[in-house]
mmCIF file of C-alpha atoms in Angstrom:
data_model
loop_
_atom_site.group_PDB
_atom_site.id
_atom_site.type_symbol
_atom_site.label_atom_id
_atom_site.label_comp_id
_atom_site.label_asym_id
_atom_site.label_seq_id
_atom_site.Cartn_x
_atom_site.Cartn_y
_atom_site.Cartn_z
ATOM 1 C CA MET T 1 -12.166 36.285 24.008
ATOM 2 C CA TYR T 2 -10.310 34.774 21.072
ATOM 3 C CA ASN T 3 -10.712 31.099 20.221
ATOM 4 C CA ALA T 4 -8.542 28.835 18.064
ATOM 5 C CA MET T 5 -9.607 27.684 14.616
ATOM 6 C CA SER T 6 -7.570 24.854 13.144
ATOM 7 C CA ILE T 7 -7.757 22.959 9.872
ATOM 8 C CA ASP T 8 -6.309 19.459 9.470
ATOM 9 C CA VAL T 9 -5.175 19.556 5.845
ATOM 10 C CA GLU T 10 -5.812 16.045 4.560
ATOM 11 C CA ASP T 11 -8.034 14.517 1.892
ATOM 12 C CA TYR T 12 -11.120 12.316 2.080
ATOM 13 C CA PHE T 13 -9.282 9.058 1.323
ATOM 14 C CA MET T 14 -6.557 9.641 3.940
ATOM 15 C CA VAL T 15 -8.673 9.404 7.078
ATOM 16 C CA SER T 16 -7.784 6.691 9.580
ATOM 17 C CA ALA T 17 -11.320 5.310 9.576
ATOM 18 C CA PHE T 18 -10.889 4.200 5.952
ATOM 19 C CA SER T 19 -7.368 2.813 6.298
ATOM 20 C CA ASN T 20 -8.788 -0.710 5.929
ATOM 21 C CA VAL T 21 -10.224 0.329 2.561
ATOM 22 C CA VAL T 22 -7.480 2.565 1.145
ATOM 23 C CA ASN T 23 -3.839 1.535 1.483
ATOM 24 C CA LEU T 24 -1.165 4.184 1.701
ATOM 25 C CA ASP T 25 0.450 3.091 -1.562
ATOM 26 C CA GLU T 26 -2.918 3.586 -3.300
ATOM 27 C CA TRP T 27 -3.196 7.285 -2.419
ATOM 28 C CA PRO T 28 -1.851 8.480 -5.804
ATOM 29 C CA ASN T 29 -4.703 6.622 -7.518
ATOM 30 C CA TYR T 30 -7.385 8.767 -5.885
ATOM 31 C CA GLU T 31 -8.719 12.119 -7.014
ATOM 32 C CA ILE T 32 -7.021 14.910 -5.044
ATOM 33 C CA ARG T 33 -9.696 17.307 -3.827
ATOM 34 C CA VAL T 34 -7.991 18.933 -0.849
ATOM 35 C CA GLU T 35 -6.738 22.057 -2.649
ATOM 36 C CA PRO T 36 -10.062 23.478 -3.910
ATOM 37 C CA ASN T 37 -11.752 22.601 -0.618
ATOM 38 C CA THR T 38 -9.012 24.307 1.366
ATOM 39 C CA ARG T 39 -9.188 27.380 -0.844
ATOM 40 C CA THR T 40 -12.939 27.601 -0.224
ATOM 41 C CA ILE T 41 -12.209 27.665 3.505
ATOM 42 C CA LEU T 42 -9.515 30.293 2.951
ATOM 43 C CA ASP T 43 -12.034 32.481 1.130
ATOM 44 C CA LEU T 44 -14.493 32.220 4.013
ATOM 45 C CA PHE T 45 -11.764 33.079 6.530
ATOM 46 C CA ALA T 46 -10.693 36.089 4.456
ATOM 47 C CA LYS T 47 -14.300 37.283 4.315
ATOM 48 C CA HIS T 48 -14.588 37.259 8.103
ATOM 49 C CA GLY T 49 -11.038 38.238 9.048
ATOM 50 C CA ILE T 50 -10.201 34.877 10.610
ATOM 51 C CA ARG T 51 -6.626 33.694 10.976
ATOM 52 C CA ALA T 52 -6.237 30.005 11.743
ATOM 53 C CA THR T 53 -3.744 27.190 12.204
ATOM 54 C CA PHE T 54 -3.439 24.705 9.331
ATOM 55 C CA PHE T 55 -2.065 21.345 10.526
ATOM 56 C CA THR T 56 -0.761 20.011 7.224
ATOM 57 C CA LEU T 57 0.371 16.585 6.082
ATOM 58 C CA GLY T 58 3.827 16.525 4.523
ATOM 59 C CA TRP T 59 2.446 14.317 1.725
ATOM 60 C CA ILE T 60 -0.040 17.059 0.829
ATOM 61 C CA ALA T 61 2.521 19.843 1.080
ATOM 62 C CA GLU T 62 4.961 18.078 -1.250
ATOM 63 C CA ARG T 63 2.321 17.928 -3.974
ATOM 64 C CA ASN T 64 0.705 21.307 -3.340
ATOM 65 C CA PRO T 65 3.467 23.735 -2.322
ATOM 66 C CA GLY T 66 1.622 26.676 -3.870
ATOM 67 C CA LEU T 67 -1.345 26.040 -1.588
ATOM 68 C CA ILE T 68 0.905 26.014 1.471
ATOM 69 C CA ARG T 69 2.552 29.283 0.459
ATOM 70 C CA ASP T 70 -0.861 30.865 -0.119
ATOM 71 C CA ILE T 71 -2.104 29.756 3.301
ATOM 72 C CA ARG T 72 0.947 31.312 4.915
ATOM 73 C CA SER T 73 0.811 34.514 2.884
ATOM 74 C CA ALA T 74 -2.836 34.970 3.947
ATOM 75 C CA GLY T 75 -1.636 35.296 7.541
ATOM 76 C CA HIS T 76 -2.386 31.792 8.767
ATOM 77 C CA GLU T 77 -0.093 29.500 10.720
ATOM 78 C CA ILE T 78 1.333 26.357 9.130
ATOM 79 C CA ALA T 79 1.745 23.500 11.623
ATOM 80 C CA CYS T 80 2.649 19.826 11.323
ATOM 81 C CA HIS T 81 0.214 16.910 10.980
ATOM 82 C CA GLY T 82 2.877 14.311 10.266
ATOM 83 C CA TYR T 83 3.841 13.094 6.813
ATOM 84 C CA ASN T 84 1.228 10.506 5.810
ATOM 85 C CA HIS T 85 -1.361 10.323 8.590
ATOM 86 C CA ARG T 86 0.016 7.321 10.413
ATOM 87 C CA LEU T 87 -1.317 6.735 13.912
ATOM 88 C CA VAL T 88 1.276 7.471 16.568
ATOM 89 C CA TYR T 89 0.485 4.352 18.593
ATOM 90 C CA ASP T 90 1.192 2.205 15.530
ATOM 91 C CA LEU T 91 4.739 3.611 15.259
ATOM 92 C CA THR T 92 7.958 3.136 17.169
ATOM 93 C CA ALA T 93 9.602 6.204 18.643
ATOM 94 C CA GLY T 94 12.158 6.103 15.845
ATOM 95 C CA GLU T 95 9.515 5.880 13.135
ATOM 96 C CA PHE T 96 7.574 8.729 14.698
ATOM 97 C CA ARG T 97 10.679 10.899 14.882
ATOM 98 C CA GLU T 98 11.472 10.234 11.226
ATOM 99 C CA ASP T 99 7.875 10.988 10.209
ATOM 100 C CA ILE T 100 7.571 14.346 11.972
ATOM 101 C CA ARG T 101 11.105 15.410 11.059
ATOM 102 C CA ARG T 102 10.366 14.744 7.390
ATOM 103 C CA ALA T 103 7.048 16.622 7.467
ATOM 104 C CA LYS T 104 8.420 19.537 9.463
ATOM 105 C CA GLY T 105 11.321 19.900 7.039
ATOM 106 C CA ILE T 106 9.004 19.956 4.014
ATOM 107 C CA LEU T 107 6.724 22.594 5.543
ATOM 108 C CA GLU T 108 9.563 24.823 6.690
ATOM 109 C CA GLY T 109 11.240 24.492 3.319
ATOM 110 C CA ILE T 110 8.108 25.719 1.557
ATOM 111 C CA THR T 111 7.241 28.603 3.889
ATOM 112 C CA GLY T 112 10.684 29.614 5.106
ATOM 113 C CA THR T 113 9.284 29.946 8.641
ATOM 114 C CA PRO T 114 9.601 27.689 11.717
ATOM 115 C CA VAL T 115 6.893 25.108 12.368
ATOM 116 C CA LEU T 116 5.966 25.360 16.045
ATOM 117 C CA GLY T 117 2.939 23.106 16.432
ATOM 118 C CA PHE T 118 1.969 19.476 15.945
ATOM 119 C CA ARG T 119 -1.261 17.494 15.842
ATOM 120 C CA ALA T 120 -1.221 13.714 15.647
ATOM 121 C CA ALA T 121 -3.296 11.842 13.087
ATOM 122 C CA SER T 122 -6.656 11.055 14.695
ATOM 123 C CA TYR T 123 -5.454 12.438 18.046
ATOM 124 C CA SER T 124 -3.407 9.281 18.485
ATOM 125 C CA ILE T 125 -1.279 10.475 21.381
ATOM 126 C CA VAL T 126 -2.975 8.372 24.032
ATOM 127 C CA LYS T 127 -1.851 6.728 27.268
ATOM 128 C CA ARG T 128 0.301 4.129 25.535
ATOM 129 C CA SER T 129 1.914 6.672 23.211
ATOM 130 C CA LEU T 130 2.710 9.509 25.617
ATOM 131 C CA TRP T 131 6.367 8.901 24.770
ATOM 132 C CA ALA T 132 5.605 10.956 21.651
ATOM 133 C CA ILE T 133 5.580 14.102 23.800
ATOM 134 C CA ASP T 134 9.254 13.539 24.582
ATOM 135 C CA VAL T 135 10.042 13.185 20.879
ATOM 136 C CA LEU T 136 8.157 16.387 20.059
ATOM 137 C CA ILE T 137 10.161 18.281 22.676
ATOM 138 C CA GLU T 138 13.420 16.871 21.340
ATOM 139 C CA GLU T 139 12.452 17.849 17.779
ATOM 140 C CA GLY T 140 11.861 21.458 18.788
ATOM 141 C CA PHE T 141 8.080 21.741 18.758
ATOM 142 C CA LYS T 142 6.681 24.491 20.950
ATOM 143 C CA TYR T 143 3.168 23.105 21.319
ATOM 144 C CA ASP T 144 1.021 20.049 20.711
ATOM 145 C CA SER T 145 -2.718 19.743 20.059
ATOM 146 C CA SER T 146 -3.203 15.969 20.099
ATOM 147 C CA ILE T 147 -4.460 14.941 23.536
ATOM 148 C CA PHE T 148 -8.249 14.740 23.457
ATOM 149 C CA PRO T 149 -9.619 14.415 27.036
ATOM 150 C CA ILE T 150 -12.511 12.088 26.146
ATOM 151 C CA HIS T 151 -13.501 8.423 25.886
ATOM 152 C CA HIS T 152 -13.415 7.210 22.273
ATOM 153 C CA ASP T 153 -12.819 3.885 20.562
ATOM 154 C CA ARG T 154 -9.901 5.244 18.477
ATOM 155 C CA TYR T 155 -8.352 7.968 20.607
ATOM 156 C CA GLY T 156 -8.672 9.978 23.791
ATOM 157 C CA LEU T 157 -7.058 10.337 27.191
ATOM 158 C CA PRO T 158 -9.864 10.577 29.754
ATOM 159 C CA GLY T 159 -8.834 12.615 32.753
ATOM 160 C CA ALA T 160 -6.392 14.780 30.824
ATOM 161 C CA GLU T 161 -6.636 18.528 31.339
ATOM 162 C CA ARG T 162 -9.357 20.224 29.296
ATOM 163 C CA PHE T 163 -7.692 23.573 28.765
ATOM 164 C CA PRO T 164 -4.302 24.883 27.592
ATOM 165 C CA HIS T 165 -1.471 23.882 29.891
ATOM 166 C CA ILE T 166 2.238 23.146 30.015
ATOM 167 C CA ILE T 167 3.467 19.543 30.054
ATOM 168 C CA LYS T 168 6.748 19.051 31.886
ATOM 169 C CA ARG T 169 8.954 16.115 30.927
ATOM 170 C CA SER T 170 12.493 15.169 31.830
ATOM 171 C CA GLY T 171 13.788 16.611 28.561
ATOM 172 C CA GLY T 172 11.934 19.899 28.735
ATOM 173 C CA THR T 173 8.445 21.346 28.386
ATOM 174 C CA ILE T 174 5.811 21.667 25.702
ATOM 175 C CA PHE T 175 2.506 23.497 25.603
ATOM 176 C CA GLU T 176 -0.621 21.376 25.171
ATOM 177 C CA PHE T 177 -3.731 22.932 23.611
ATOM 178 C CA PRO T 178 -6.349 20.140 23.606
ATOM 179 C CA PRO T 179 -9.445 20.028 21.401
ATOM 180 C CA SER T 180 -12.296 21.478 23.411
ATOM 181 C CA THR T 181 -14.854 19.673 25.512
ATOM 182 C CA TYR T 182 -17.911 20.695 27.499
ATOM 183 C CA ARG T 183 -18.461 19.345 30.990
ATOM 184 C CA LEU T 184 -21.881 17.688 31.270
ATOM 185 C CA PHE T 185 -23.112 15.241 33.924
ATOM 186 C CA GLY T 186 -19.555 14.600 35.077
ATOM 187 C CA GLN T 187 -18.295 13.747 31.586
ATOM 188 C CA ASN T 188 -16.325 15.606 28.932
ATOM 189 C CA VAL T 189 -18.466 16.075 25.827
ATOM 190 C CA PRO T 190 -16.434 16.775 22.675
ATOM 191 C CA ILE T 191 -17.551 19.946 20.901
ATOM 192 C CA ALA T 192 -14.315 20.916 19.162
ATOM 193 C CA GLY T 193 -15.444 20.551 15.578
ATOM 194 C CA GLY T 194 -15.187 17.964 12.864
ATOM 195 C CA GLY T 195 -17.905 15.372 13.219
ATOM 196 C CA TYR T 196 -19.024 16.926 16.499
ATOM 197 C CA LEU T 197 -19.745 20.237 14.792
ATOM 198 C CA ARG T 198 -21.711 18.382 12.131
ATOM 199 C CA LEU T 199 -23.565 16.224 14.635
ATOM 200 C CA PHE T 200 -24.780 18.862 17.118
ATOM 201 C CA PRO T 201 -27.337 21.529 16.180
ATOM 202 C CA PHE T 202 -25.622 24.886 15.948
ATOM 203 C CA TRP T 203 -27.609 26.417 18.802
ATOM 204 C CA ALA T 204 -26.116 23.798 21.128
ATOM 205 C CA THR T 205 -22.575 24.390 19.878
ATOM 206 C CA ARG T 206 -23.021 28.137 20.279
ATOM 207 C CA ALA T 207 -24.309 27.787 23.839
ATOM 208 C CA MET T 208 -21.459 25.508 24.891
ATOM 209 C CA VAL T 209 -18.814 27.766 23.353
ATOM 210 C CA LYS T 210 -20.260 30.826 25.084
ATOM 211 C CA LYS T 211 -20.287 29.080 28.441
ATOM 212 C CA ILE T 212 -16.661 27.977 28.064
ATOM 213 C CA ASN T 213 -15.653 31.508 27.043
ATOM 214 C CA LYS T 214 -17.680 33.425 29.612
ATOM 215 C CA LYS T 215 -18.013 31.162 32.652
ATOM 216 C CA GLU T 216 -14.845 29.106 32.435
ATOM 217 C CA LYS T 217 -12.954 31.998 30.811
ATOM 218 C CA GLN T 218 -11.117 29.699 28.441
ATOM 219 C CA PRO T 219 -10.624 29.637 24.649
ATOM 220 C CA VAL T 220 -12.227 26.942 22.530
ATOM 221 C CA ASN T 221 -10.032 24.971 20.147
ATOM 222 C CA PHE T 222 -12.000 24.079 16.995
ATOM 223 C CA TYR T 223 -10.850 21.791 14.205
ATOM 224 C CA LEU T 224 -12.105 20.910 10.753
ATOM 225 C CA HIS T 225 -10.998 18.962 7.676
ATOM 226 C CA PRO T 226 -11.301 20.284 4.108
ATOM 227 C CA TRP T 227 -13.206 17.153 3.052
ATOM 228 C CA GLU T 228 -15.941 18.050 5.552
ATOM 229 C CA ILE T 229 -17.211 20.817 3.268
ATOM 230 C CA ASP T 230 -17.126 18.543 0.189
ATOM 231 C CA THR T 231 -20.593 17.085 -0.350
ATOM 232 C CA ASP T 232 -19.593 15.710 -3.758
ATOM 233 C CA GLN T 233 -16.562 13.692 -2.635
ATOM 234 C CA PRO T 234 -16.306 10.097 -3.916
ATOM 235 C CA ARG T 235 -18.013 7.643 -1.606
ATOM 236 C CA LEU T 236 -15.845 5.043 0.147
ATOM 237 C CA ASN T 237 -17.273 1.786 1.423
ATOM 238 C CA GLY T 238 -15.962 1.354 4.949
ATOM 239 C CA ARG T 239 -17.353 0.070 8.203
ATOM 240 C CA ARG T 240 -20.854 1.275 8.963
ATOM 241 C CA LEU T 241 -19.764 3.374 11.953
ATOM 242 C CA SER T 242 -16.891 4.880 9.966
ATOM 243 C CA GLU T 243 -19.209 5.828 7.123
ATOM 244 C CA PHE T 244 -21.648 7.415 9.563
ATOM 245 C CA ARG T 245 -18.923 9.494 11.205
ATOM 246 C CA HIS T 246 -17.457 10.596 7.894
ATOM 247 C CA TYR T 247 -20.599 11.458 5.927
ATOM 248 C CA ILE T 248 -23.085 12.645 8.565
ATOM 249 C CA ASN T 249 -24.385 16.158 7.862
ATOM 250 C CA LEU T 250 -21.639 17.224 5.425
ATOM 251 C CA LYS T 251 -24.031 19.749 3.911
ATOM 252 C CA THR T 252 -24.239 21.573 7.264
ATOM 253 C CA THR T 253 -20.496 22.183 7.628
ATOM 254 C CA MET T 254 -20.178 25.418 5.653
ATOM 255 C CA PRO T 255 -23.285 27.091 7.130
ATOM 256 C CA LYS T 256 -22.127 26.202 10.649
ATOM 257 C CA LEU T 257 -18.582 27.358 9.926
ATOM 258 C CA GLU T 258 -19.941 30.647 8.599
ATOM 259 C CA SER T 259 -22.058 31.062 11.729
ATOM 260 C CA LEU T 260 -19.033 30.453 13.932
ATOM 261 C CA ALA T 261 -17.094 33.016 11.903
ATOM 262 C CA LYS T 262 -19.808 35.627 12.403
ATOM 263 C CA GLU T 263 -20.254 35.106 16.139
ATOM 264 C CA PHE T 264 -16.769 34.389 17.508
ATOM 265 C CA LYS T 265 -13.222 35.670 17.151
ATOM 266 C CA PHE T 266 -10.297 33.430 16.217
ATOM 267 C CA LYS T 267 -6.510 33.490 16.218
ATOM 268 C CA PRO T 268 -3.838 30.915 15.316
ATOM 269 C CA ILE T 269 -2.867 28.634 18.177
ATOM 270 C CA SER T 270 0.709 29.938 18.299
ATOM 271 C CA GLU T 271 -0.616 33.408 19.116
ATOM 272 C CA LEU T 272 -3.093 32.216 21.734
ATOM 273 C CA ILE T 273 -0.534 30.272 23.723
ATOM 274 C CA ALA T 274 1.662 33.370 23.980
ATOM 275 C CA ALA T 275 -0.805 34.643 26.596
ATOM 276 C CA TYR T 276 0.062 31.680 28.835
ATOM 277 C CA GLU T 277 3.807 32.132 28.712
#
């Protein structure tokens, strides 16, 4: 059983939880740490033979084209994370189209290969922004990985399908590969990675992944951000809950990622969805 490993290529000051602290026009004033952190992850993946999907911001790619080319040349997939991490439900359909078209063009221009996948900033394709699926189809995306089937104060679409599936719309179809959840006491528990990987003890994550793989016979879709391995990143003063989510257990990320790499097999999302076609 192969699972999906995905990296959301963004920096520590770009996260939505700190948008009330760091304005978009202030981004150039902050120390850029995403490249060395991403290269550390690339080294770990090379060590264990992992190929992953890197959902990359256009803003990052413009300033680090060499990094993007190196990710691609290492056998990983480059996918789209939008241009500057704006939440989909804060945009109009026209603004969203312009954002993803700009980012997709930058990424394809750097790699010379088609960008097939998209992931919204902070999983912000929710009930009120499902119109974004139609835009993605119209813009030629083959798959999306933005609909998180959980309850959350910032994102989530409770009741959405937990596993890879095809979404049919009037303008066509698109494949949806949601971040993974574990069914417990009638609720979907997020285990996909990020803060959830840092929050849960690894034995629990391992057990839930194995059950999804063996009993439900489905792949797990993990995600991670480069800043999550960076214990020395500058500290931002945000809301208490945002700080907790961002900084909790950063020192455990690399050991847990290494353990995942040793125990499970991974492929890029674009290759996994081929089995469903």
